[in-house]
Amino acid sequence: MSTQVGNFEQPAEFAFTSEVMKMAKAHIAKYPKGRQASAVMPLLDLAQRQHEGWLPRAAMDYVADLLDMPRMIAYEVATFYTMYNLAPIGKHHVQVCTNLPCWLRGSDKIVDAAKRNLGIEMGGSTDDGMFTLSEMECLGACVNAPMMQINDDYFEDLDETSTESILTELKHGQQPKTGSQIARKTCEPIGGLTSLKSNAGKN
Amino acid sequence: MPTLTIDGVEIEVEAGLTVLQACEIAGKEIPHFCYHERLSVAGNCRMCLVEMERAPKPIASCAMPVGDGMVITTDSETVRKARNGVMEFLLINHPLDCPICDQGGECDLQDQAMGYGFDRSRYAEEKRAVKDKDLGPLVSTVMTRCIHCTRCIRFATEIAGVPELGATGRGEHMEVGTYVEKALSSELSGNIIDLCPVGALTSKPYAFNARPWELTKTESIDAMDALGANIRIDTRGAEVLRIVPRNHDDVNEEWISDKTRFACDGLRRQRLDQPYVRKEGKLQPASWDEAFAAISEKAKGASSDKIAAMAGDQADCESMYALKELLNSLGSSNIDCRQDGANIGGGSRAGYLFNSTIAGIEDADAILIVGSNPRLESPVLNARIRKRFLQGPVSIGVIGEEVDLTYRYDYLGAGPDTLAEVADGSHKFAKALNKAKNPMIIVGSGALARSDGAAILGAARKIAEDTGMITDDWNGFNVLHTAASRVGGLDLGFLPSAEFSYGDMDVVYLLGADEIDMQELGDAFVIYQGHHGDAGAHRADVILPGAAYTEKSATFVNLEGRAQRTQLASFPVGEAKEDWAILRALSAELGKTLPFDSLADLRSRMIAATPSLGNLDEVTPAKWGEFGSNDAMASGAFISPIANFFMTDPISRASATMADCTTARDGGSDARSGTNG
């Protein structure tokens, strides 16, 4: 989301709530005095979480001023990383990985299922503001390909059915099961352990 | 010192240099875009690739420090292939704009594409297009041409000290700009035009005016402020089309202020191109003879102590010398070159010079700025202070206005009270000055151009003496002037021998003086010699059209006391003449013929009288001596004399570009658009 797209209103002001401010101070305290600007990334993230999942310009200005750094640098950081959203976004941000391992394992079908279920195209949002569908580069869960990320949760080993059921559950306000959607513990081999069996259960 | 072999030739260079610099010392030209010797190293254009023995692949020479025993090859098959590849990538998204691009003919990319480019493109996909940014009335942008060298970003952040430019997005989507639409808030913003190696940033006022090969280039000196920046004036026919900086390490490095660069369109407007004489209350066009006759009639009728002259801020030494000689021959010593009434001159020469020199700022370790806003009064000098600030610990204190100077400083106070505390050593900044090895004080016009100016100068001198600013090899006492003519005028002794009031005079000769209160001249018969129809010309009874600083060979002394000479880039307009020649002709008319017939004659006499004017481009250290007074200082905060940076003299006030800048800065309101800045 490196560029601002579409027409939407930028709020005029932004400020951390007192709880968020506490977390922000904890981040700033991690860095030596005078190096507070290093906390820009966690603070932008906090701002985004506080502001319905997206970063208005006022929030970038606020973070930059709070850290006593040029506003331009905050813009540079926020536009560089895809995890900062610079335009309003749905409550559930459905991010489907379409990189090579996921694609080989059928991510096209996952994308189709999501489009069908939500009735939106890639990059679009549902009218009720509940879902935004995005295409992601590798999210680092290749062992469990294909996968998608919704807000902070990973949903792995997907197929069309499980994708649709996850989205449907979210529509009904339920919390779907995160992680692997098949009988598999995290990224262990499908069908049980094949090696180091004697250590199984010890960890 | 490391020794390395470049293309088979052994060379010893200073440690800490980069391979690119070593190659240049060895006389090998390395193509580059992002590297610039006055900016930090970015290493992102990859054009400067060279081969290094035992390195697995070509290295970026601009980012590689020299090491002992390096073997560098700058022109091999590999190097050429690598650079060809880089060039091909750079040109992938670069539009084929050269025929309609203002950079054409002086474009680094164009030049280097001749050497390393392929004569056709293998790229058949869609090219990227980038929206143009609005950087204000001075810099025009075509961002599709940008090759992301980031020179402009580094200049704004490092030199200008306004971190407003940046690169947003990444990869294919990276864009250079301000993100939020706004003009750069720097007085040095025009320099990014020179820095841009392609046509992404070009001059807005000069857009589509000329090609570089059509221009006549004249090396000259700037007269917009007291810095004496070295400039090149580019003319086509009679018109000055643009002004660009020349490198002078001791003065302006390679920067000039936006006023120096962009006020030149004022040279085409409001010009006085023929003499005028006031008849029946109205200025009427006249011939030179009529104008001289009108002056002669008045001057011969006036008693010698009722004749006075004032030299303006852009008057050159030659014309001031001629005017002084003329007034003296008429028996008058009512002359002054201090339009703003600054209480300087008369005493030791060290009392009005920037004694540390501009380059000397880099050696200072404690700086006290008194009554000056250097950012507006001399932006390039301010950049030097910022350079010092970035080099390492330095304590900077300001007494005067609390404004953004682009570097951090301790704000000590607003006026003489604080200065008195520093002077008597009770202020803690006095201790910082005492501790420093090379302390310096910069006194501005805001502190001197007031009734207690002499007392303030005296207090500054006391600080200089008490805190060890005056030693055998360091003089930390500095006056920051705002007028190009000031030091020259003071050196020539263009000062009254006794106090007088312009209001009591019968005849007043204004040599380009426009910034005084014309009401104060009373009923005097006013002769205005100058190049623009500004305040002085409106008040005048006789107007003698002179030459602007681009239209004459003339000597200006900058604030360090460095005499420099302008060159004639275009001829004075219409019937206007060079200023010294007008005074010489007038003197004959008045029966007091000045004893010189040529500029060379005048100069030899002037230099005989004031030898420092003959040592071109040299700073003669001034002897420390008496100046200032020990009187009590008045109260009242120091206010910088410059309210509007863009309009300080007749040329910039006539400039449409400077008017645009004023509007852009004020956001369209006319609250601060005072023209008598």
PDB file of C-alpha atoms in Angstrom, chain B residues 25-123:
ATOM      1  CA  ILE B  25      43.248  12.736  -9.214  1.00  0.00           C
ATOM      2  CA  ALA B  26      44.866  10.271 -11.593  1.00  0.00           C
ATOM      3  CA  GLY B  27      43.098  12.033 -14.443  1.00  0.00           C
ATOM      4  CA  LYS B  28      40.629   9.266 -15.187  1.00  0.00           C
ATOM      5  CA  GLU B  29      37.110  10.508 -15.598  1.00  0.00           C
ATOM      6  CA  ILE B  30      34.548   8.201 -14.043  1.00  0.00           C
ATOM      7  CA  PRO B  31      30.952   8.654 -15.183  1.00  0.00           C
ATOM      8  CA  HIS B  32      28.557   9.169 -12.295  1.00  0.00           C
ATOM      9  CA  PHE B  33      25.137  10.559 -11.414  1.00  0.00           C
ATOM     10  CA  CYS B  34      24.473  10.226  -7.716  1.00  0.00           C
ATOM     11  CA  TYR B  35      27.966  11.047  -6.492  1.00  0.00           C
ATOM     12  CA  HIS B  36      28.582  14.697  -5.658  1.00  0.00           C
ATOM     13  CA  GLU B  37      31.647  15.862  -3.798  1.00  0.00           C
ATOM     14  CA  ARG B  38      29.730  18.152  -1.454  1.00  0.00           C
ATOM     15  CA  LEU B  39      27.008  15.647  -0.586  1.00  0.00           C
ATOM     16  CA  SER B  40      27.069  12.397   1.329  1.00  0.00           C
ATOM     17  CA  VAL B  41      27.741   9.227  -0.644  1.00  0.00           C
ATOM     18  CA  ALA B  42      24.621   7.413  -1.775  1.00  0.00           C
ATOM     19  CA  GLY B  43      26.050   4.840  -4.171  1.00  0.00           C
ATOM     20  CA  ASN B  44      22.761   4.120  -5.851  1.00  0.00           C
ATOM     21  CA  CYS B  45      23.181   5.024  -9.506  1.00  0.00           C
ATOM     22  CA  ARG B  46      25.891   2.368 -10.130  1.00  0.00           C
ATOM     23  CA  MET B  47      27.310   4.312 -13.062  1.00  0.00           C
ATOM     24  CA  CYS B  48      30.769   4.640 -11.528  1.00  0.00           C
ATOM     25  CA  LEU B  49      31.571   0.921 -11.648  1.00  0.00           C
ATOM     26  CA  VAL B  50      35.261   0.077 -12.011  1.00  0.00           C
ATOM     27  CA  GLU B  51      37.154  -3.157 -11.831  1.00  0.00           C
ATOM     28  CA  MET B  52      39.218  -3.932  -8.781  1.00  0.00           C
ATOM     29  CA  GLU B  53      41.750  -6.749  -8.719  1.00  0.00           C
ATOM     30  CA  ARG B  54      40.629  -9.689  -6.578  1.00  0.00           C
ATOM     31  CA  ALA B  55      37.072  -8.347  -6.338  1.00  0.00           C
ATOM     32  CA  PRO B  56      34.566 -10.812  -7.744  1.00  0.00           C
ATOM     33  CA  LYS B  57      32.582  -8.157  -9.582  1.00  0.00           C
ATOM     34  CA  PRO B  58      32.863  -4.476 -10.534  1.00  0.00           C
ATOM     35  CA  ILE B  59      32.741  -2.102  -7.573  1.00  0.00           C
ATOM     36  CA  ALA B  60      30.962   1.235  -7.189  1.00  0.00           C
ATOM     37  CA  SER B  61      33.998   3.501  -7.000  1.00  0.00           C
ATOM     38  CA  CYS B  62      32.159   6.383  -5.320  1.00  0.00           C
ATOM     39  CA  ALA B  63      31.442   4.294  -2.247  1.00  0.00           C
ATOM     40  CA  MET B  64      34.717   2.352  -1.988  1.00  0.00           C
ATOM     41  CA  PRO B  65      37.397   3.882   0.223  1.00  0.00           C
ATOM     42  CA  VAL B  66      40.918   3.700  -1.141  1.00  0.00           C
ATOM     43  CA  GLY B  67      43.123   0.983   0.258  1.00  0.00           C
ATOM     44  CA  ASP B  68      46.835   0.359  -0.017  1.00  0.00           C
ATOM     45  CA  GLY B  69      47.769  -1.807  -2.960  1.00  0.00           C
ATOM     46  CA  MET B  70      44.455  -1.637  -4.763  1.00  0.00           C
ATOM     47  CA  VAL B  71      44.686  -2.283  -8.476  1.00  0.00           C
ATOM     48  CA  ILE B  72      41.917  -0.468 -10.298  1.00  0.00           C
ATOM     49  CA  THR B  73      41.002  -0.702 -13.951  1.00  0.00           C
ATOM     50  CA  THR B  74      38.702   2.047 -15.145  1.00  0.00           C
ATOM     51  CA  ASP B  75      38.448   1.140 -18.774  1.00  0.00           C
ATOM     52  CA  SER B  76      38.237  -2.543 -19.514  1.00  0.00           C
ATOM     53  CA  GLU B  77      35.779  -4.681 -21.413  1.00  0.00           C
ATOM     54  CA  THR B  78      34.079  -5.675 -18.140  1.00  0.00           C
ATOM     55  CA  VAL B  79      33.820  -2.096 -16.946  1.00  0.00           C
ATOM     56  CA  ARG B  80      32.390  -0.898 -20.218  1.00  0.00           C
ATOM     57  CA  LYS B  81      29.914  -3.754 -20.306  1.00  0.00           C
ATOM     58  CA  ALA B  82      28.840  -3.091 -16.741  1.00  0.00           C
ATOM     59  CA  ARG B  83      28.326   0.604 -17.373  1.00  0.00           C
ATOM     60  CA  ASN B  84      26.462  -0.134 -20.602  1.00  0.00           C
ATOM     61  CA  GLY B  85      24.170  -2.344 -18.588  1.00  0.00           C
ATOM     62  CA  VAL B  86      23.599   0.310 -15.942  1.00  0.00           C
ATOM     63  CA  MET B  87      22.899   2.872 -18.619  1.00  0.00           C
ATOM     64  CA  GLU B  88      20.414   0.586 -20.303  1.00  0.00           C
ATOM     65  CA  PHE B  89      18.554   0.184 -17.021  1.00  0.00           C
ATOM     66  CA  LEU B  90      18.578   3.933 -16.369  1.00  0.00           C
ATOM     67  CA  LEU B  91      17.137   4.560 -19.807  1.00  0.00           C
ATOM     68  CA  ILE B  92      14.394   1.943 -19.477  1.00  0.00           C
ATOM     69  CA  ASN B  93      12.058   4.370 -17.763  1.00  0.00           C
ATOM     70  CA  HIS B  94      13.633   7.584 -18.953  1.00  0.00           C
ATOM     71  CA  PRO B  95      11.441   9.283 -21.537  1.00  0.00           C
ATOM     72  CA  LEU B  96      12.840  10.317 -24.918  1.00  0.00           C
ATOM     73  CA  ASP B  97      12.235  13.948 -24.002  1.00  0.00           C
ATOM     74  CA  CYS B  98      15.572  15.423 -24.998  1.00  0.00           C
ATOM     75  CA  PRO B  99      14.157  17.616 -27.794  1.00  0.00           C
ATOM     76  CA  ILE B 100      11.644  19.200 -25.414  1.00  0.00           C
ATOM     77  CA  CYS B 101      13.716  19.073 -22.256  1.00  0.00           C
ATOM     78  CA  ASP B 102      15.394  22.156 -20.811  1.00  0.00           C
ATOM     79  CA  GLN B 103      18.342  20.109 -19.619  1.00  0.00           C
ATOM     80  CA  GLY B 104      19.223  19.214 -23.201  1.00  0.00           C
ATOM     81  CA  GLY B 105      22.775  20.224 -23.977  1.00  0.00           C
ATOM     82  CA  GLU B 106      23.888  20.286 -20.356  1.00  0.00           C
ATOM     83  CA  CYS B 107      22.491  16.947 -19.238  1.00  0.00           C
ATOM     84  CA  ASP B 108      24.726  14.389 -17.554  1.00  0.00           C
ATOM     85  CA  LEU B 109      22.497  11.560 -18.692  1.00  0.00           C
ATOM     86  CA  GLN B 110      22.503  12.772 -22.281  1.00  0.00           C
ATOM     87  CA  ASP B 111      26.280  13.137 -22.284  1.00  0.00           C
ATOM     88  CA  GLN B 112      26.950   9.787 -20.681  1.00  0.00           C
ATOM     89  CA  ALA B 113      24.405   8.026 -22.856  1.00  0.00           C
ATOM     90  CA  MET B 114      26.572   9.107 -25.769  1.00  0.00           C
ATOM     91  CA  GLY B 115      29.416   7.134 -24.250  1.00  0.00           C
ATOM     92  CA  TYR B 116      27.641   4.175 -22.728  1.00  0.00           C
ATOM     93  CA  GLY B 117      24.185   4.065 -24.244  1.00  0.00           C
ATOM     94  CA  PHE B 118      22.871   1.602 -26.804  1.00  0.00           C
ATOM     95  CA  ASP B 119      21.532   3.176 -29.955  1.00  0.00           C
ATOM     96  CA  ARG B 120      18.143   1.534 -29.633  1.00  0.00           C
ATOM     97  CA  SER B 121      16.024   0.134 -26.867  1.00  0.00           C
ATOM     98  CA  ARG B 122      15.424  -3.515 -26.159  1.00  0.00           C
ATOM     99  CA  TYR B 123      12.634  -2.605 -23.797  1.00  0.00           C
TER     100      TYR B 123
END
